[in-house]
Coordinates of C-alpha atoms in Angstrom, one line a residue:
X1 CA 0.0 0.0 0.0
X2 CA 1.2 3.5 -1.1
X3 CA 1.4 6.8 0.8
X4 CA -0.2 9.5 -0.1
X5 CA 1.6 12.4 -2.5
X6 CA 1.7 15.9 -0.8
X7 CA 1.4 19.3 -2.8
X8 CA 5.6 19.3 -2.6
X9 CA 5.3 16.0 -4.6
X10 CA 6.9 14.1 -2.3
X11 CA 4.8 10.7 -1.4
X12 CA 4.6 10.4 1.9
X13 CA 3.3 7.2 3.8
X14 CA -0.7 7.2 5.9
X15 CA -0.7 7.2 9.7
X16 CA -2.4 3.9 9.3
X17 CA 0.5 2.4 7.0
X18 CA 2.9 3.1 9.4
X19 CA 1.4 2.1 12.1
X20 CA 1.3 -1.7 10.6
X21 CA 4.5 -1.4 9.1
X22 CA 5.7 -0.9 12.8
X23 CA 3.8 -3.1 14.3
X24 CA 5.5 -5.9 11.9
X25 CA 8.8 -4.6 12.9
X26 CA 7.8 -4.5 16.4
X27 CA 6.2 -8.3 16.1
X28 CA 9.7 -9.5 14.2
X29 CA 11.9 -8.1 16.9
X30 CA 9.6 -9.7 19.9
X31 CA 9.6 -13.2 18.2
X32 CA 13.4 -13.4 16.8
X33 CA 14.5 -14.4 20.6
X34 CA 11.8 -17.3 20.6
X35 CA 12.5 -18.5 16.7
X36 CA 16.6 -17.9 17.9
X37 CA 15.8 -20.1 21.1
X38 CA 14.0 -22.7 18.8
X39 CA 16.8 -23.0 16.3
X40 CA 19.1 -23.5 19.0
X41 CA 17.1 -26.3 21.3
X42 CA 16.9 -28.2 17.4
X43 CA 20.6 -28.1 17.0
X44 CA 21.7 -29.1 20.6
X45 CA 18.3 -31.4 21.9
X46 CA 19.0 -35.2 21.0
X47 CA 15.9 -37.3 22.2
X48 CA 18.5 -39.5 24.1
X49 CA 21.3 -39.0 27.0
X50 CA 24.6 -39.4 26.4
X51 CA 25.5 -41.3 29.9
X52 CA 23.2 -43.7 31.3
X53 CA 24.5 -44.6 34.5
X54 CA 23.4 -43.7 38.0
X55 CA 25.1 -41.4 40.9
X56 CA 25.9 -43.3 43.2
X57 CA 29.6 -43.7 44.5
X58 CA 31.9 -46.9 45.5
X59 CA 33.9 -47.1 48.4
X60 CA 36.9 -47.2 46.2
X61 CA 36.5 -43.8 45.3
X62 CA 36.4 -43.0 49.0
X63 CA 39.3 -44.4 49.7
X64 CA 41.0 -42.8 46.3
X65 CA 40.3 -39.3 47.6
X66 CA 41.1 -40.5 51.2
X67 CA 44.7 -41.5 50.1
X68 CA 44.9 -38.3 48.2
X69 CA 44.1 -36.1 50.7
X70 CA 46.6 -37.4 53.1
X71 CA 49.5 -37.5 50.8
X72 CA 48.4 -33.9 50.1
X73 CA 47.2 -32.5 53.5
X74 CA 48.0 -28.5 53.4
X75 CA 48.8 -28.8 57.1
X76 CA 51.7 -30.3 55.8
X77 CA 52.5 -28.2 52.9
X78 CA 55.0 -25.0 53.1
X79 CA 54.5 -21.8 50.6
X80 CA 56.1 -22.1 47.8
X81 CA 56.2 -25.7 47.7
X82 CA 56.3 -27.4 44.7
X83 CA 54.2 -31.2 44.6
X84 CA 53.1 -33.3 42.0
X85 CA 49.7 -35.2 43.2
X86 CA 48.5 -38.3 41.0
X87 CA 44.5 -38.4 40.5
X88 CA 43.7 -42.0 39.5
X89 CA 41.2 -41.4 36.4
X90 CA 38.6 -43.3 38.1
X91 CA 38.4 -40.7 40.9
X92 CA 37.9 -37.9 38.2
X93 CA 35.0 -40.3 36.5
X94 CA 33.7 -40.1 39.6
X95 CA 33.7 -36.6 40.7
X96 CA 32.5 -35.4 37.0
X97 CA 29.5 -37.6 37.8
X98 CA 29.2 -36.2 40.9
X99 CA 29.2 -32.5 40.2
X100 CA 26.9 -33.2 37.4
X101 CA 24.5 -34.8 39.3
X102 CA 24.2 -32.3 42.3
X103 CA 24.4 -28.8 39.7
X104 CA 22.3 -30.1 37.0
X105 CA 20.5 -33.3 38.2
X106 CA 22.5 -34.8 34.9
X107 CA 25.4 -37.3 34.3
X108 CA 28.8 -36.8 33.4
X109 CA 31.7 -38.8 32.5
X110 CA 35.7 -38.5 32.2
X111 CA 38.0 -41.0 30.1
X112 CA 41.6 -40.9 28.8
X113 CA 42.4 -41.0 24.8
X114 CA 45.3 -41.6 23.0
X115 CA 44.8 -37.4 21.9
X116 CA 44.0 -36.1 25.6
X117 CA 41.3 -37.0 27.6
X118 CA 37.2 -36.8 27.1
X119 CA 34.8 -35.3 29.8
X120 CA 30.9 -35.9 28.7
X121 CA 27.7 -34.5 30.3
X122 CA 24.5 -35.2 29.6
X123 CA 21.9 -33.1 31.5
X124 CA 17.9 -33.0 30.8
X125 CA 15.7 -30.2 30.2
X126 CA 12.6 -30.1 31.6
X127 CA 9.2 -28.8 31.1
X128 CA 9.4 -29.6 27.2
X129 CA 6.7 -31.8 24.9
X130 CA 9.2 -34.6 24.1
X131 CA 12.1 -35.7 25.9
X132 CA 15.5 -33.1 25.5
X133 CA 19.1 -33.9 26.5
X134 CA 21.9 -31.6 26.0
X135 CA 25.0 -33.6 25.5
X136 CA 28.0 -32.2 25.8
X137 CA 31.6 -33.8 24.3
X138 CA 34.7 -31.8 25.7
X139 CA 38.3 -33.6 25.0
X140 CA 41.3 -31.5 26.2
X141 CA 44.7 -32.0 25.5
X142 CA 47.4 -31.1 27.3
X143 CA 49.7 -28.2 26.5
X144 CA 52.5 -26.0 27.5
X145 CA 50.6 -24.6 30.6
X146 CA 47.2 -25.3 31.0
X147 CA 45.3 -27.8 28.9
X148 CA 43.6 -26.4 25.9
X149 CA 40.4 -27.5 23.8
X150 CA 41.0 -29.9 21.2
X151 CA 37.5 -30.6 20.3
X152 CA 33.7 -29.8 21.3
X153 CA 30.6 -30.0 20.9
X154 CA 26.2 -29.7 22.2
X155 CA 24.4 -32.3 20.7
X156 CA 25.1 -32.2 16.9
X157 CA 26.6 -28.5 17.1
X158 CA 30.1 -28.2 16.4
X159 CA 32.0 -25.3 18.5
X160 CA 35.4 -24.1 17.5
X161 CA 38.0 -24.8 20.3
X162 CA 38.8 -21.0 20.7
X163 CA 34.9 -20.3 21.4
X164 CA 34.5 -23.4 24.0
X165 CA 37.4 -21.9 26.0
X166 CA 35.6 -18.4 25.9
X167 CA 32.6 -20.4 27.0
X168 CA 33.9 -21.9 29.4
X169 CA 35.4 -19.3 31.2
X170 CA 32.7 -17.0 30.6
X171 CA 30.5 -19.8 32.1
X172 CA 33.0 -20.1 34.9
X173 CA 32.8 -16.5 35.9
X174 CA 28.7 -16.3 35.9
X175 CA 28.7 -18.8 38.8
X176 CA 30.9 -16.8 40.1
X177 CA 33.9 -18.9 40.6
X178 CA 36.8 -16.5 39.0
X179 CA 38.6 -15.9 41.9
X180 CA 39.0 -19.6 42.4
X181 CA 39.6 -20.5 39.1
X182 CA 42.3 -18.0 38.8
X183 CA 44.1 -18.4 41.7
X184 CA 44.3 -22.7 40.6
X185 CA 45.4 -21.1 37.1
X186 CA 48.2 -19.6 39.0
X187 CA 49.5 -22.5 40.9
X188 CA 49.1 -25.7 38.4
X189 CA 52.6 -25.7 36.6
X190 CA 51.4 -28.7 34.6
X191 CA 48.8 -31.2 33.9
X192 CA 50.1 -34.7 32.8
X193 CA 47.5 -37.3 31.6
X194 CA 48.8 -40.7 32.3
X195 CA 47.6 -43.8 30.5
X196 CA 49.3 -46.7 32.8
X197 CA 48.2 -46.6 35.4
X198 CA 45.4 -44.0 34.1
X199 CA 45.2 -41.0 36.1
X200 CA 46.2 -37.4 36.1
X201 CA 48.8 -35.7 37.3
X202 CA 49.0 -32.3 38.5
X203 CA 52.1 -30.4 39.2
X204 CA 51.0 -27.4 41.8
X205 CA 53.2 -25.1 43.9
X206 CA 51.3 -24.8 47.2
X207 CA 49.8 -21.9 48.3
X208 CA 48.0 -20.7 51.9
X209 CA 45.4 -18.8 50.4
X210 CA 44.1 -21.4 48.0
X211 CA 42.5 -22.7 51.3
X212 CA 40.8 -19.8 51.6
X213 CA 39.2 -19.8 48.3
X214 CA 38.0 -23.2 48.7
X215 CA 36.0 -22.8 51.9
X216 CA 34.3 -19.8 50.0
X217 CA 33.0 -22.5 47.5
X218 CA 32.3 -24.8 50.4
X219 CA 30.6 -22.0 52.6
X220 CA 28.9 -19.2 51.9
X221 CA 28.9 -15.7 54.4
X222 CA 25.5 -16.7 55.5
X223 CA 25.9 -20.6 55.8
X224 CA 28.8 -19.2 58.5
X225 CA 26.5 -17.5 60.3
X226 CA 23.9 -19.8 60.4
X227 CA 26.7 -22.1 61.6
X228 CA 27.1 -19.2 64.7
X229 CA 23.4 -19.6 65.8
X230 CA 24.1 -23.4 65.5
X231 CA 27.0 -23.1 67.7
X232 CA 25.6 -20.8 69.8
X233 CA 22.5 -23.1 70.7
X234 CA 24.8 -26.3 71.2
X235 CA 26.3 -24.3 73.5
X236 CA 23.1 -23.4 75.5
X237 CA 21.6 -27.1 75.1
X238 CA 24.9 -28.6 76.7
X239 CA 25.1 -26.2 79.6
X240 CA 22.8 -28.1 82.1
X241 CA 24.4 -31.4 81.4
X242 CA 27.2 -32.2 83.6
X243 CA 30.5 -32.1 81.5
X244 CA 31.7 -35.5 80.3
X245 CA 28.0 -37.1 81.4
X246 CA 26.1 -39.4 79.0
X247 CA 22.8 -37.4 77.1
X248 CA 20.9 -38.8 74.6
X249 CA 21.3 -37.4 71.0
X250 CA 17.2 -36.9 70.9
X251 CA 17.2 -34.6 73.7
X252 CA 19.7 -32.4 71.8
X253 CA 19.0 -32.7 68.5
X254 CA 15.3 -31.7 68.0
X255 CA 15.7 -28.9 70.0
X256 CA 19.0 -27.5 67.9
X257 CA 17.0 -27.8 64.9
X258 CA 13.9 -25.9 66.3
X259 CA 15.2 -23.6 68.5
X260 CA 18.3 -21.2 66.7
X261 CA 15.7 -18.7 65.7
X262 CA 15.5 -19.7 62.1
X263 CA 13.7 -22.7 60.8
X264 CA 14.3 -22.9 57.5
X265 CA 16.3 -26.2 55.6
X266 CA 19.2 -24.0 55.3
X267 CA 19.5 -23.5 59.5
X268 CA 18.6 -27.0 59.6
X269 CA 22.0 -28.1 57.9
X270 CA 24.1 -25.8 59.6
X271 CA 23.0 -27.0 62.5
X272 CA 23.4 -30.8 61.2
X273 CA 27.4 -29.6 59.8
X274 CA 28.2 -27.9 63.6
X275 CA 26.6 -31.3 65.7
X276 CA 28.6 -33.9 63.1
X277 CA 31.8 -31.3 64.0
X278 CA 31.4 -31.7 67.7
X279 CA 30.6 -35.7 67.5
X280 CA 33.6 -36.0 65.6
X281 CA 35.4 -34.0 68.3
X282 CA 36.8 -31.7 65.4
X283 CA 37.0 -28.2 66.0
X284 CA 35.1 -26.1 63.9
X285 CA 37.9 -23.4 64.3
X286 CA 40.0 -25.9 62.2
X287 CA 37.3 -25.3 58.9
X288 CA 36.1 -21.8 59.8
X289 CA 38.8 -19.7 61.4
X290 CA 35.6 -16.9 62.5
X291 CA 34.7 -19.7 64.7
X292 CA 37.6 -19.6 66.9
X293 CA 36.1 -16.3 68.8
X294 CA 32.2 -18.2 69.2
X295 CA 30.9 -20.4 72.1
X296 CA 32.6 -23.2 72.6
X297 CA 29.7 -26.2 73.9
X298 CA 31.7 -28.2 76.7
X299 CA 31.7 -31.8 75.7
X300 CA 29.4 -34.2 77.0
X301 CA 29.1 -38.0 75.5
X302 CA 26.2 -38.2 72.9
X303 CA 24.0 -41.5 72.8
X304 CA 22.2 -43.0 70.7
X305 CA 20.6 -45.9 71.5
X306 CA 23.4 -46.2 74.5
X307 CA 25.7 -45.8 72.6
X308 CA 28.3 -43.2 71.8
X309 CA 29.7 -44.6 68.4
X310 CA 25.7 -45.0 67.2
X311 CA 25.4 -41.3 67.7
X312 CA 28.4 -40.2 65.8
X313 CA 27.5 -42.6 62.6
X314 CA 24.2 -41.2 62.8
X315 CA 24.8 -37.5 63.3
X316 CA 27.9 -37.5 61.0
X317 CA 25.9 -39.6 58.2
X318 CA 22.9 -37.2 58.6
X319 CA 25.3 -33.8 58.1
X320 CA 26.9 -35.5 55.1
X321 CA 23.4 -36.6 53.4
X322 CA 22.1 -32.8 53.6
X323 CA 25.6 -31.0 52.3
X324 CA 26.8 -33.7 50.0
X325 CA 23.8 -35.8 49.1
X326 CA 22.9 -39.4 50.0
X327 CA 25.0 -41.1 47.7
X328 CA 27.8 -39.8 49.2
X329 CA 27.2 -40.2 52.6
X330 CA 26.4 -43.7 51.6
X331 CA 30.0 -44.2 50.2
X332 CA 31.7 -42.7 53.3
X333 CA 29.5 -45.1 55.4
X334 CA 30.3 -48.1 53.4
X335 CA 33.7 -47.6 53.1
X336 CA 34.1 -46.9 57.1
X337 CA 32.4 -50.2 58.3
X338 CA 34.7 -52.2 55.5
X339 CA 37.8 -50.5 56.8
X340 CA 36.2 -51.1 60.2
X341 CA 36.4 -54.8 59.2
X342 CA 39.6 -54.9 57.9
X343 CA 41.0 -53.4 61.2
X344 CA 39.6 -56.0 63.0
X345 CA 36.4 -54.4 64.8
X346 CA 34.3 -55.8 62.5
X347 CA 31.7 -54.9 60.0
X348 CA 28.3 -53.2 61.2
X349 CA 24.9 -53.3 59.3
X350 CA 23.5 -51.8 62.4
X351 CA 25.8 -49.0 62.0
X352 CA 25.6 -48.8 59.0
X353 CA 21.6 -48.1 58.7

């Protein structure tokens, strides 16, 4: 449709031709997110996961990051150190699986290759009319440095290397893990995958304040203060009970989780992590040093049952199913009552339930 031609003969367009013409410009712009959105979910959906396998964890594993742990405890470590730690592959499988299972409620999966080594993750979107998996294909290879992206790609979309590292990283910094990532960029000297027997190695020089940025993944500012009402109630529960003096772990335990003023999930598990600290008799100073200037409950012996050791499998087990998930608390129990039997005190399926 044609404007109108004014006296200057200059053809101009009608109020009501420009007001559609805009309102088509105005309709293209709103829709081009959804049709962009669309074209994307058809490249990367695939109606079928990558990984099928489930999240639970063996005792092995356990044991693997129990052995690494104590042939790399920081206690130990001076600045400036330089160590090379040796991560069995298997371990990595397993901890790939594990984040990806907790972040996502997906799979993932790590293997060596004769060009580097593979890390797959399969996670399921929701809410959609027919089944949707993004799978994702990483394999890294190892340079000069830090590793670098061989190949990768979503679904059936190939992404250059150069992009997936700006992905990556970008992604990285959203959940806001740059400080943390940076400060392991600075102290891996180099990453060495070994095919026999298959793990990785990792070359670091030790630094004190890489402890710092891992308990600011582990705990945020207000999991630490809901770990300070915690404290501060243990402290005030304990009080009447004459020091060293058996209680049973129901008196104590319903009331910590009702009574620090906040009864949300979130106090709950504080109050879960600060009782499994104290039946461990840990200091919580030791993970938190702000803790080191809160009330310190005087200790009594927990029962459960009669029995001391029940209440410390059961308080322990029940911190580690609300901050790391049943599966792992599962692994940590199963792997305790067969070291437990190996040691000679035998194995437990009452302790273990």
């Amino acid at each position: 449709v044609r404007g109108r031609t004014g006296r200057d003969g200059v053809e101009r367009w009608a109020p009501g031709t420009m007001s559609a013409a805009l309102m088509r410009f105005l309709f293209g712009l709103a829709v081009l997110p959804l049709l962009t959105t669309a074209v994307v979910l058809l490249a990367v959906c695939e109606s079928s996961p990558l990984l099928s396998r489930g999240e639970a964890i063996s005792p092995d594993s356990v044991g693997e990051a129990r052995r690494l742990l104590a042939s790399n405890d920081p206690r130990r470590l001076r600045r400036g150190e330089e160590r090379t730690a040796s991560i069995p592959a298997t371990l990595v499988d397993t901890l790939i699986n594990y984040f990806a299972s907790r972040r996502w409620h997906g799979r993932g999966a790590f293997s060596l290759a004769e060009d580097g080594a593979e890390v797959r993750i399969t996670v399921p979107i929701d809410g959609l009319p027919s089944p949707c998996y993004v799978n994702l294909r990483i394999v890294v290879q190892p340079m000069t440095g830090e590793p670098r992206v061989l190949r990768a790609s979503v679904g059936r979309l190939q992404i250059p290397p150069a992009l997936a590292e700006l992905l990556i990283a970008s992604t990285i910094r959203m959940s806001g893990y740059a400080p943390q990532w940076q400060a392991a960029r600075r102290s891996i000297r180099r990453l060495v995958f070994a095919q026999e027997p298959a793990s990785v190695e990792v070359t670091y020089v030790w630094e004190p304040g890489l402890l710092d940025k891992a308990r600011v993944l582990a705990f945020t500012a207000e999991d630490i203060q809901r770990m300070q009402l915690a404290q501060t109630a243990l402290t005030a529960l304990l009080d009447p009970y004459t020091p060293r003096g058996g209680v049973p772990l129901g008196r104590i335990l319903a009331p910590l989780l009702t009574n620090s003023g906040d009864p949300s999930p979130a106090q709950g598990r504080a109050a879960l992590f600060v009782l499994a600290t104290y039946l461990a008799e840990a200091s919580l100073a030791n993970l938190l040093p702000e803790a080191k200037d809160w009330p310190r409950p005087h200790r009594v012996k927990l029962t459960l049952r009669g029995r001391y050791d029940s209440a410390q499998h059961f308080g322990i087990s029940a911190a580690l199913a609300a901050w790391a998930g049943e599966p792992a608390a599962d692994a940590i129990g199963l792997y305790k009552e067969i070291e437990d039997a190996r040691s000679g005190s035998g194995f437990s399926f009452a302790d273990l339930a």
